[in-house]
Amino acid sequence: MRNFTLFSLATLGMLMLSSCYTEVIVEDVILDEVPVQTWQQLQTYDLWYVDIESTQGPGEVPFMQRAFTLSFVNGLLYANNNLSGIGKTGNGLGIRVGYYDAGGSILEIDHDVDGIWTFEVYSVNGGTLELYNRRSNTSYFLDGYQRSGFDYDRLFYENIELLLQEYEVWEKTYASEAGYLNEFDEENFLQFYQGGTGTRFRSSVDPTGTPLPNIVWDYEGFYEIYNVQNDETLKTLTLDYTFMGNDYFELYVIDDRTIELYHPDSGTVYEFTGRGYIQYLKSGKNPETRKRQKSDHPTMDVKRQRKPFTKG
């Protein structure tokens, strides 16, 4: 406890004797800093990125596992549960998924689907909060951003698997003239999905523009995404065809519905556009349910081979 000066003590004594209740302002005493209230802190940033890789604990909070970002706006809770459309949906905040209240260091969220959850809020630093839920014994870490400075590159590359599975199919919309002829030139559609035994893909040689229900899948197999050592903005992709060997690509994200595959063996660049957008709303009970998990992608020690080029 801080010590008051003798002058301050004398002043306080006289005031207490003269009235049962008097508001006292002592200007010459420096009091301990009052912690920032959770309500105010949550509204410091437009978007709070749920850094799923930093999650600690054995349990899960359902809506936290689905959300890429959360926003706290005057008692209303918003979430971006999809990568496609992020930055545009709900003026960048996403969809409204519930309500919240906060006092002191306690945050209570009433989610439209998952019900009421209480968190203890700790400030890790000026831009990061820890939300600890005792029921699940789990901590989630949120990184604050303003909409104008949000790190979309980090978002897409940290969640590349989910982006690939956010469309029913990926249609080839561009292939560079540079590059050697190879069998992948004939494949115009790719589909990525989670199978019972791992991450699976299918491909088709049907002509571009084929309606989705009419696509015939010619090949299938397993796919694997790799991190690249010392290169956070590069992922690599292998397509392991059943009974047919595999193809290796450098994988780049152009935007929320466009990816680029660079085939080092032939030197060809392919561009694929997502078709059949799968929207993930706030319910964890519908067939289109998924949740984010910590990345378990293996790491490759390779060098980026893709060279800048101009489309032509």
mmCIF file of C-alpha atoms in Angstrom:
data_model
loop_
_atom_site.group_PDB
_atom_site.id
_atom_site.type_symbol
_atom_site.label_atom_id
_atom_site.label_comp_id
_atom_site.label_asym_id
_atom_site.label_seq_id
_atom_site.Cartn_x
_atom_site.Cartn_y
_atom_site.Cartn_z
ATOM 1 C CA MET A 1 0.000 0.000 0.000
ATOM 2 C CA ARG A 2 1.273 3.491 -0.791
ATOM 3 C CA ASN A 3 1.920 5.942 2.096
ATOM 4 C CA PHE A 4 -0.039 9.192 2.229
ATOM 5 C CA THR A 5 1.691 12.438 3.266
ATOM 6 C CA LEU A 6 0.877 13.886 6.691
ATOM 7 C CA PHE A 7 -0.909 16.744 4.961
ATOM 8 C CA SER A 8 -3.135 14.332 3.087
ATOM 9 C CA LEU A 9 -3.994 12.382 6.254
ATOM 10 C CA ALA A 10 -4.965 15.534 8.091
ATOM 11 C CA THR A 11 -7.151 16.681 5.223
ATOM 12 C CA LEU A 12 -8.891 13.335 5.032
ATOM 13 C CA GLY A 13 -9.535 13.309 8.783
ATOM 14 C CA MET A 14 -11.319 16.681 8.710
ATOM 15 C CA LEU A 15 -13.442 15.690 5.739
ATOM 16 C CA MET A 16 -14.531 12.420 7.353
ATOM 17 C CA LEU A 17 -15.621 14.244 10.495
ATOM 18 C CA SER A 18 -17.687 16.813 8.601
ATOM 19 C CA SER A 19 -19.811 14.420 6.571
ATOM 20 C CA CYS A 20 -20.974 10.799 6.451
ATOM 21 C CA TYR A 21 -20.188 10.692 2.731
ATOM 22 C CA THR A 22 -17.876 13.008 0.847
ATOM 23 C CA GLU A 23 -16.099 12.374 -2.448
ATOM 24 C CA VAL A 24 -12.396 12.881 -1.819
ATOM 25 C CA ILE A 25 -9.886 13.737 -4.516
ATOM 26 C CA VAL A 26 -6.282 13.742 -3.322
ATOM 27 C CA GLU A 27 -4.213 15.200 -6.121
ATOM 28 C CA ASP A 28 -0.803 14.937 -4.486
ATOM 29 C CA VAL A 29 -0.971 11.136 -4.068
ATOM 30 C CA ILE A 30 0.010 8.818 -6.950
ATOM 31 C CA LEU A 31 -2.131 5.684 -6.742
ATOM 32 C CA ASP A 32 -1.386 2.305 -8.297
ATOM 33 C CA GLU A 33 -2.447 2.053 -11.939
ATOM 34 C CA VAL A 34 -5.969 0.703 -12.410
ATOM 35 C CA PRO A 35 -6.095 -2.300 -14.813
ATOM 36 C CA VAL A 36 -7.809 -1.695 -18.151
ATOM 37 C CA GLN A 37 -11.313 -3.148 -18.073
ATOM 38 C CA THR A 38 -11.968 -6.171 -20.297
ATOM 39 C CA TRP A 39 -14.944 -4.470 -21.965
ATOM 40 C CA GLN A 40 -12.736 -1.613 -23.149
ATOM 41 C CA GLN A 41 -9.823 -3.853 -24.070
ATOM 42 C CA LEU A 42 -11.930 -6.103 -26.300
ATOM 43 C CA GLN A 43 -13.016 -3.099 -28.363
ATOM 44 C CA THR A 44 -9.471 -1.788 -28.822
ATOM 45 C CA TYR A 45 -9.161 -3.772 -32.071
ATOM 46 C CA ASP A 46 -11.646 -4.457 -34.888
ATOM 47 C CA LEU A 47 -10.562 -8.088 -35.277
ATOM 48 C CA TRP A 48 -9.114 -10.639 -32.894
ATOM 49 C CA TYR A 49 -7.378 -13.466 -34.771
ATOM 50 C CA VAL A 50 -7.799 -16.811 -32.988
ATOM 51 C CA ASP A 51 -4.238 -18.172 -33.056
ATOM 52 C CA ILE A 52 -5.185 -21.833 -32.905
ATOM 53 C CA GLU A 53 -1.513 -22.878 -33.029
ATOM 54 C CA SER A 54 -0.946 -21.298 -29.594
ATOM 55 C CA THR A 55 -3.940 -22.936 -27.883
ATOM 56 C CA GLN A 56 -3.081 -24.586 -24.565
ATOM 57 C CA GLY A 57 -5.088 -27.212 -22.719
ATOM 58 C CA PRO A 58 -6.854 -30.539 -23.229
ATOM 59 C CA GLY A 59 -10.347 -29.307 -24.082
ATOM 60 C CA GLU A 60 -12.191 -27.277 -26.690
ATOM 61 C CA VAL A 61 -14.697 -24.444 -26.871
ATOM 62 C CA PRO A 62 -16.743 -25.245 -30.011
ATOM 63 C CA PHE A 63 -17.207 -21.760 -31.448
ATOM 64 C CA MET A 64 -13.572 -20.859 -30.768
ATOM 65 C CA GLN A 65 -12.466 -23.882 -32.807
ATOM 66 C CA ARG A 66 -14.568 -22.726 -35.764
ATOM 67 C CA ALA A 67 -13.675 -19.036 -35.795
ATOM 68 C CA PHE A 68 -10.759 -17.437 -37.601
ATOM 69 C CA THR A 69 -11.527 -14.041 -36.077
ATOM 70 C CA LEU A 70 -13.802 -12.661 -33.371
ATOM 71 C CA SER A 71 -15.057 -9.097 -33.006
ATOM 72 C CA PHE A 72 -16.630 -7.529 -29.926
ATOM 73 C CA VAL A 73 -18.951 -4.625 -30.724
ATOM 74 C CA ASN A 74 -21.068 -3.096 -27.963
ATOM 75 C CA GLY A 75 -22.274 -6.421 -26.589
ATOM 76 C CA LEU A 76 -22.560 -8.186 -29.960
ATOM 77 C CA LEU A 77 -20.171 -10.984 -30.904
ATOM 78 C CA TYR A 78 -19.157 -11.429 -34.559
ATOM 79 C CA ALA A 79 -17.076 -14.195 -36.131
ATOM 80 C CA ASN A 80 -15.433 -15.001 -39.457
ATOM 81 C CA ASN A 81 -15.925 -18.769 -39.805
ATOM 82 C CA ASN A 82 -14.990 -18.840 -43.508
ATOM 83 C CA LEU A 83 -11.798 -17.879 -45.285
ATOM 84 C CA SER A 84 -13.584 -17.099 -48.532
ATOM 85 C CA GLY A 85 -15.194 -13.699 -48.239
ATOM 86 C CA ILE A 86 -13.167 -12.671 -45.217
ATOM 87 C CA GLY A 87 -12.595 -8.949 -45.250
ATOM 88 C CA LYS A 88 -15.932 -8.398 -47.016
ATOM 89 C CA THR A 89 -18.566 -10.350 -45.069
ATOM 90 C CA GLY A 90 -20.192 -8.137 -42.468
ATOM 91 C CA ASN A 91 -17.944 -5.241 -43.457
ATOM 92 C CA GLY A 92 -15.007 -7.422 -42.465
ATOM 93 C CA LEU A 93 -16.343 -8.533 -39.085
ATOM 94 C CA GLY A 94 -18.128 -11.643 -40.348
ATOM 95 C CA ILE A 95 -21.534 -12.767 -39.086
ATOM 96 C CA ARG A 96 -23.173 -12.116 -35.715
ATOM 97 C CA VAL A 97 -22.947 -15.307 -33.644
ATOM 98 C CA GLY A 98 -23.990 -14.220 -30.167
ATOM 99 C CA TYR A 99 -23.713 -11.729 -27.332
ATOM 100 C CA TYR A 100 -21.148 -10.955 -24.666
ATOM 101 C CA ASP A 101 -20.739 -9.132 -21.386
ATOM 102 C CA ALA A 102 -17.549 -8.283 -19.541
ATOM 103 C CA GLY A 103 -16.588 -6.926 -16.163
ATOM 104 C CA GLY A 104 -13.210 -6.762 -14.492
ATOM 105 C CA SER A 105 -11.227 -9.614 -16.023
ATOM 106 C CA ILE A 106 -14.218 -11.864 -16.738
ATOM 107 C CA LEU A 107 -15.803 -12.310 -20.178
ATOM 108 C CA GLU A 108 -19.124 -14.116 -20.594
ATOM 109 C CA ILE A 109 -20.219 -15.144 -24.089
ATOM 110 C CA ASP A 110 -23.736 -16.296 -24.936
ATOM 111 C CA HIS A 111 -23.276 -18.058 -28.277
ATOM 112 C CA ASP A 112 -26.375 -18.581 -30.409
ATOM 113 C CA VAL A 113 -25.641 -22.302 -30.818
ATOM 114 C CA ASP A 114 -23.111 -23.312 -28.173
ATOM 115 C CA GLY A 115 -24.645 -21.503 -25.197
ATOM 116 C CA ILE A 116 -22.963 -19.644 -22.357
ATOM 117 C CA TRP A 117 -19.205 -19.798 -21.803
ATOM 118 C CA THR A 118 -17.141 -17.848 -19.261
ATOM 119 C CA PHE A 119 -13.505 -16.839 -19.728
ATOM 120 C CA GLU A 120 -10.857 -15.268 -17.561
ATOM 121 C CA VAL A 121 -9.063 -12.629 -19.627
ATOM 122 C CA TYR A 122 -5.343 -11.923 -19.310
ATOM 123 C CA SER A 123 -3.330 -9.374 -21.251
ATOM 124 C CA VAL A 124 -0.236 -11.092 -22.663
ATOM 125 C CA ASN A 125 1.002 -7.883 -24.276
ATOM 126 C CA GLY A 126 -0.514 -4.812 -25.894
ATOM 127 C CA GLY A 127 -1.919 -6.766 -28.824
ATOM 128 C CA THR A 128 -2.513 -10.295 -27.485
ATOM 129 C CA LEU A 129 -5.102 -11.617 -25.029
ATOM 130 C CA GLU A 130 -5.371 -14.989 -23.328
ATOM 131 C CA LEU A 131 -8.918 -16.282 -22.800
ATOM 132 C CA TYR A 132 -8.954 -19.097 -20.242
ATOM 133 C CA ASN A 133 -12.037 -21.297 -19.867
ATOM 134 C CA ARG A 134 -12.112 -23.301 -16.636
ATOM 135 C CA ARG A 135 -14.790 -25.727 -17.817
ATOM 136 C CA SER A 136 -12.547 -27.047 -20.605
ATOM 137 C CA ASN A 137 -9.279 -26.112 -18.858
ATOM 138 C CA THR A 138 -8.163 -24.507 -22.113
ATOM 139 C CA SER A 139 -6.602 -21.171 -23.066
ATOM 140 C CA TYR A 140 -7.120 -19.481 -26.426
ATOM 141 C CA PHE A 141 -4.855 -16.660 -27.584
ATOM 142 C CA LEU A 142 -6.226 -13.763 -29.628
ATOM 143 C CA ASP A 143 -4.081 -11.319 -31.638
ATOM 144 C CA GLY A 144 -5.597 -7.897 -32.238
ATOM 145 C CA TYR A 145 -5.745 -6.159 -35.616
ATOM 146 C CA GLN A 146 -7.491 -3.208 -37.151
ATOM 147 C CA ARG A 147 -9.316 -4.133 -40.338
ATOM 148 C CA SER A 148 -6.995 -2.021 -42.474
ATOM 149 C CA GLY A 149 -3.904 -3.816 -41.167
ATOM 150 C CA PHE A 150 -5.128 -7.376 -40.868
ATOM 151 C CA ASP A 151 -2.546 -10.013 -41.840
ATOM 152 C CA TYR A 152 -4.371 -11.964 -44.565
ATOM 153 C CA ASP A 153 -1.186 -13.708 -45.723
ATOM 154 C CA ARG A 154 -0.755 -15.244 -42.284
ATOM 155 C CA LEU A 155 -4.421 -16.219 -42.192
ATOM 156 C CA PHE A 156 -4.405 -18.078 -45.500
ATOM 157 C CA TYR A 157 -1.058 -19.825 -45.127
ATOM 158 C CA GLU A 158 -1.684 -20.936 -41.542
ATOM 159 C CA ASN A 159 -5.050 -22.387 -42.593
ATOM 160 C CA ILE A 160 -4.311 -23.557 -46.121
ATOM 161 C CA GLU A 161 -5.874 -26.997 -45.588
ATOM 162 C CA LEU A 162 -9.220 -25.431 -44.705
ATOM 163 C CA LEU A 163 -9.088 -23.095 -47.689
ATOM 164 C CA LEU A 164 -8.632 -26.066 -50.035
ATOM 165 C CA GLN A 165 -11.679 -27.757 -48.490
ATOM 166 C CA GLU A 166 -13.864 -24.639 -48.607
ATOM 167 C CA TYR A 167 -14.919 -25.286 -52.221
ATOM 168 C CA GLU A 168 -16.501 -28.353 -53.757
ATOM 169 C CA VAL A 169 -13.988 -28.264 -56.616
ATOM 170 C CA TRP A 170 -11.066 -26.234 -57.931
ATOM 171 C CA GLU A 171 -11.215 -25.573 -61.661
ATOM 172 C CA LYS A 172 -8.108 -24.914 -63.730
ATOM 173 C CA THR A 173 -8.480 -21.429 -65.192
ATOM 174 C CA TYR A 174 -4.948 -20.772 -66.392
ATOM 175 C CA ALA A 175 -1.834 -22.684 -67.487
ATOM 176 C CA SER A 176 1.353 -20.964 -68.575
ATOM 177 C CA GLU A 177 2.650 -21.559 -72.081
ATOM 178 C CA ALA A 178 6.135 -21.860 -70.629
ATOM 179 C CA GLY A 179 6.904 -25.340 -69.365
ATOM 180 C CA TYR A 180 7.257 -28.860 -70.701
ATOM 181 C CA LEU A 181 4.280 -31.023 -71.606
ATOM 182 C CA ASN A 182 3.266 -33.327 -68.760
ATOM 183 C CA GLU A 183 0.311 -35.502 -67.755
ATOM 184 C CA PHE A 184 -1.084 -32.941 -65.293
ATOM 185 C CA ASP A 185 -1.802 -30.638 -68.257
ATOM 186 C CA GLU A 186 -4.901 -32.776 -68.918
ATOM 187 C CA GLU A 187 -6.388 -32.501 -65.421
ATOM 188 C CA ASN A 188 -8.851 -29.613 -65.160
ATOM 189 C CA PHE A 189 -10.582 -30.195 -61.812
ATOM 190 C CA LEU A 190 -9.291 -30.971 -58.335
ATOM 191 C CA GLN A 191 -11.239 -31.765 -55.185
ATOM 192 C CA PHE A 192 -9.736 -31.824 -51.689
ATOM 193 C CA TYR A 193 -11.534 -33.419 -48.754
ATOM 194 C CA GLN A 194 -11.040 -35.172 -45.445
ATOM 195 C CA GLY A 195 -11.447 -38.916 -45.850
ATOM 196 C CA GLY A 196 -11.707 -41.557 -43.171
ATOM 197 C CA THR A 197 -8.031 -42.406 -43.555
ATOM 198 C CA GLY A 198 -6.550 -38.968 -44.156
ATOM 199 C CA THR A 199 -6.556 -36.060 -46.566
ATOM 200 C CA ARG A 200 -7.757 -37.215 -49.975
ATOM 201 C CA PHE A 201 -8.110 -35.707 -53.436
ATOM 202 C CA ARG A 202 -9.796 -36.481 -56.740
ATOM 203 C CA SER A 203 -9.050 -35.084 -60.186
ATOM 204 C CA SER A 204 -10.854 -34.987 -63.514
ATOM 205 C CA VAL A 205 -9.913 -34.443 -67.145
ATOM 206 C CA ASP A 206 -13.409 -33.186 -68.020
ATOM 207 C CA PRO A 207 -13.323 -29.934 -70.020
ATOM 208 C CA THR A 208 -13.391 -26.650 -68.109
ATOM 209 C CA GLY A 209 -16.880 -25.290 -67.665
ATOM 210 C CA THR A 210 -18.394 -28.723 -66.949
ATOM 211 C CA PRO A 211 -21.299 -28.351 -64.450
ATOM 212 C CA LEU A 212 -20.283 -29.603 -61.019
ATOM 213 C CA PRO A 213 -22.830 -32.466 -60.849
ATOM 214 C CA ASN A 214 -21.578 -33.785 -64.218
ATOM 215 C CA ILE A 215 -17.898 -34.006 -63.331
ATOM 216 C CA VAL A 216 -16.510 -37.534 -63.629
ATOM 217 C CA TRP A 217 -13.540 -38.197 -61.373
ATOM 218 C CA ASP A 218 -10.759 -39.983 -63.253
ATOM 219 C CA TYR A 219 -8.071 -40.168 -60.585
ATOM 220 C CA GLU A 220 -7.895 -40.212 -56.799
ATOM 221 C CA GLY A 221 -5.411 -40.607 -53.999
ATOM 222 C CA PHE A 222 -3.972 -38.909 -50.935
ATOM 223 C CA TYR A 223 -2.522 -35.425 -50.715
ATOM 224 C CA GLU A 224 -0.079 -33.901 -48.275
ATOM 225 C CA ILE A 225 0.731 -30.261 -47.530
ATOM 226 C CA TYR A 226 4.203 -29.413 -46.259
ATOM 227 C CA ASN A 227 5.658 -26.416 -44.488
ATOM 228 C CA VAL A 228 8.933 -25.157 -45.935
ATOM 229 C CA GLN A 229 11.835 -24.540 -43.615
ATOM 230 C CA ASN A 230 12.640 -20.824 -43.217
ATOM 231 C CA ASP A 231 9.869 -19.774 -45.651
ATOM 232 C CA GLU A 232 6.526 -19.003 -43.970
ATOM 233 C CA THR A 233 4.790 -17.874 -47.175
ATOM 234 C CA LEU A 234 5.414 -21.061 -49.114
ATOM 235 C CA LYS A 235 3.679 -24.406 -48.855
ATOM 236 C CA THR A 236 4.316 -27.457 -50.981
ATOM 237 C CA LEU A 237 1.734 -29.995 -52.132
ATOM 238 C CA THR A 238 2.118 -33.611 -53.183
ATOM 239 C CA LEU A 239 -0.645 -35.519 -54.960
ATOM 240 C CA ASP A 240 -0.092 -39.236 -54.397
ATOM 241 C CA TYR A 241 -2.154 -40.933 -57.115
ATOM 242 C CA THR A 242 -3.390 -44.441 -56.401
ATOM 243 C CA PHE A 243 -1.188 -46.843 -58.404
ATOM 244 C CA MET A 244 0.264 -43.940 -60.443
ATOM 245 C CA GLY A 245 3.062 -42.246 -58.524
ATOM 246 C CA ASN A 246 2.824 -38.606 -57.425
ATOM 247 C CA ASP A 247 3.097 -34.978 -58.498
ATOM 248 C CA TYR A 248 4.888 -32.260 -56.553
ATOM 249 C CA PHE A 249 3.931 -28.560 -56.570
ATOM 250 C CA GLU A 250 4.732 -25.306 -54.877
ATOM 251 C CA LEU A 251 1.427 -23.978 -53.545
ATOM 252 C CA TYR A 252 0.634 -20.260 -53.493
ATOM 253 C CA VAL A 253 -2.498 -18.409 -52.375
ATOM 254 C CA ILE A 254 -3.507 -15.616 -54.757
ATOM 255 C CA ASP A 255 -6.714 -14.635 -52.960
ATOM 256 C CA ASP A 256 -9.572 -16.262 -51.051
ATOM 257 C CA ARG A 257 -10.768 -18.258 -54.061
ATOM 258 C CA THR A 258 -7.667 -18.567 -56.241
ATOM 259 C CA ILE A 259 -4.609 -20.760 -55.786
ATOM 260 C CA GLU A 260 -1.532 -21.278 -57.919
ATOM 261 C CA LEU A 261 0.345 -24.547 -58.389
ATOM 262 C CA TYR A 262 3.878 -24.412 -59.742
ATOM 263 C CA HIS A 263 5.119 -27.727 -61.152
ATOM 264 C CA PRO A 264 8.933 -27.647 -60.834
ATOM 265 C CA ASP A 265 9.472 -30.779 -62.933
ATOM 266 C CA SER A 266 7.917 -29.158 -66.017
ATOM 267 C CA GLY A 267 8.286 -25.468 -65.122
ATOM 268 C CA THR A 268 4.534 -24.920 -65.641
ATOM 269 C CA VAL A 269 2.357 -22.573 -63.597
ATOM 270 C CA TYR A 270 -1.313 -23.515 -63.099
ATOM 271 C CA GLU A 271 -4.043 -21.351 -61.624
ATOM 272 C CA PHE A 272 -7.175 -22.871 -60.067
ATOM 273 C CA THR A 273 -10.375 -21.076 -59.040
ATOM 274 C CA GLY A 274 -12.745 -22.360 -56.393
ATOM 275 C CA ARG A 275 -16.258 -23.395 -57.425
ATOM 276 C CA GLY A 276 -19.126 -24.508 -55.195
ATOM 277 C CA TYR A 277 -18.458 -22.392 -52.120
ATOM 278 C CA ILE A 278 -19.221 -24.232 -48.850
ATOM 279 C CA GLN A 279 -20.377 -21.772 -46.183
ATOM 280 C CA TYR A 280 -19.722 -22.540 -42.538
ATOM 281 C CA LEU A 281 -22.068 -20.575 -40.336
ATOM 282 C CA LYS A 282 -22.404 -20.700 -36.564
ATOM 283 C CA SER A 283 -23.962 -24.119 -36.087
ATOM 284 C CA GLY A 284 -21.810 -27.065 -35.152
ATOM 285 C CA LYS A 285 -24.654 -29.482 -35.850
ATOM 286 C CA ASN A 286 -25.145 -29.152 -39.596
ATOM 287 C CA PRO A 287 -23.415 -31.391 -42.158
ATOM 288 C CA GLU A 288 -21.078 -28.587 -43.171
ATOM 289 C CA THR A 289 -19.277 -28.599 -39.830
ATOM 290 C CA ARG A 290 -15.556 -28.390 -39.411
ATOM 291 C CA LYS A 291 -13.174 -27.148 -36.785
ATOM 292 C CA ARG A 292 -9.678 -25.784 -36.823
ATOM 293 C CA GLN A 293 -6.845 -27.902 -35.470
ATOM 294 C CA LYS A 294 -3.206 -27.265 -34.778
ATOM 295 C CA SER A 295 -1.151 -27.855 -37.880
ATOM 296 C CA ASP A 296 0.644 -31.169 -38.080
ATOM 297 C CA HIS A 297 2.118 -30.573 -41.523
ATOM 298 C CA PRO A 298 5.608 -32.035 -41.940
ATOM 299 C CA THR A 299 8.422 -29.697 -42.962
ATOM 300 C CA MET A 300 10.434 -29.873 -46.182
ATOM 301 C CA ASP A 301 13.957 -28.522 -46.472
ATOM 302 C CA VAL A 302 13.660 -27.213 -50.026
ATOM 303 C CA LYS A 303 14.217 -23.921 -51.821
ATOM 304 C CA ARG A 304 11.571 -21.927 -53.648
ATOM 305 C CA GLN A 305 11.927 -22.588 -57.384
ATOM 306 C CA ARG A 306 9.058 -20.503 -58.746
ATOM 307 C CA LYS A 307 10.391 -17.472 -60.619
ATOM 308 C CA PRO A 308 8.340 -14.283 -61.146
ATOM 309 C CA PHE A 309 6.632 -14.118 -64.500
ATOM 310 C CA THR A 310 3.950 -12.129 -66.307
ATOM 311 C CA LYS A 311 0.831 -13.861 -67.545
ATOM 312 C CA GLY A 312 0.577 -14.063 -71.256
#
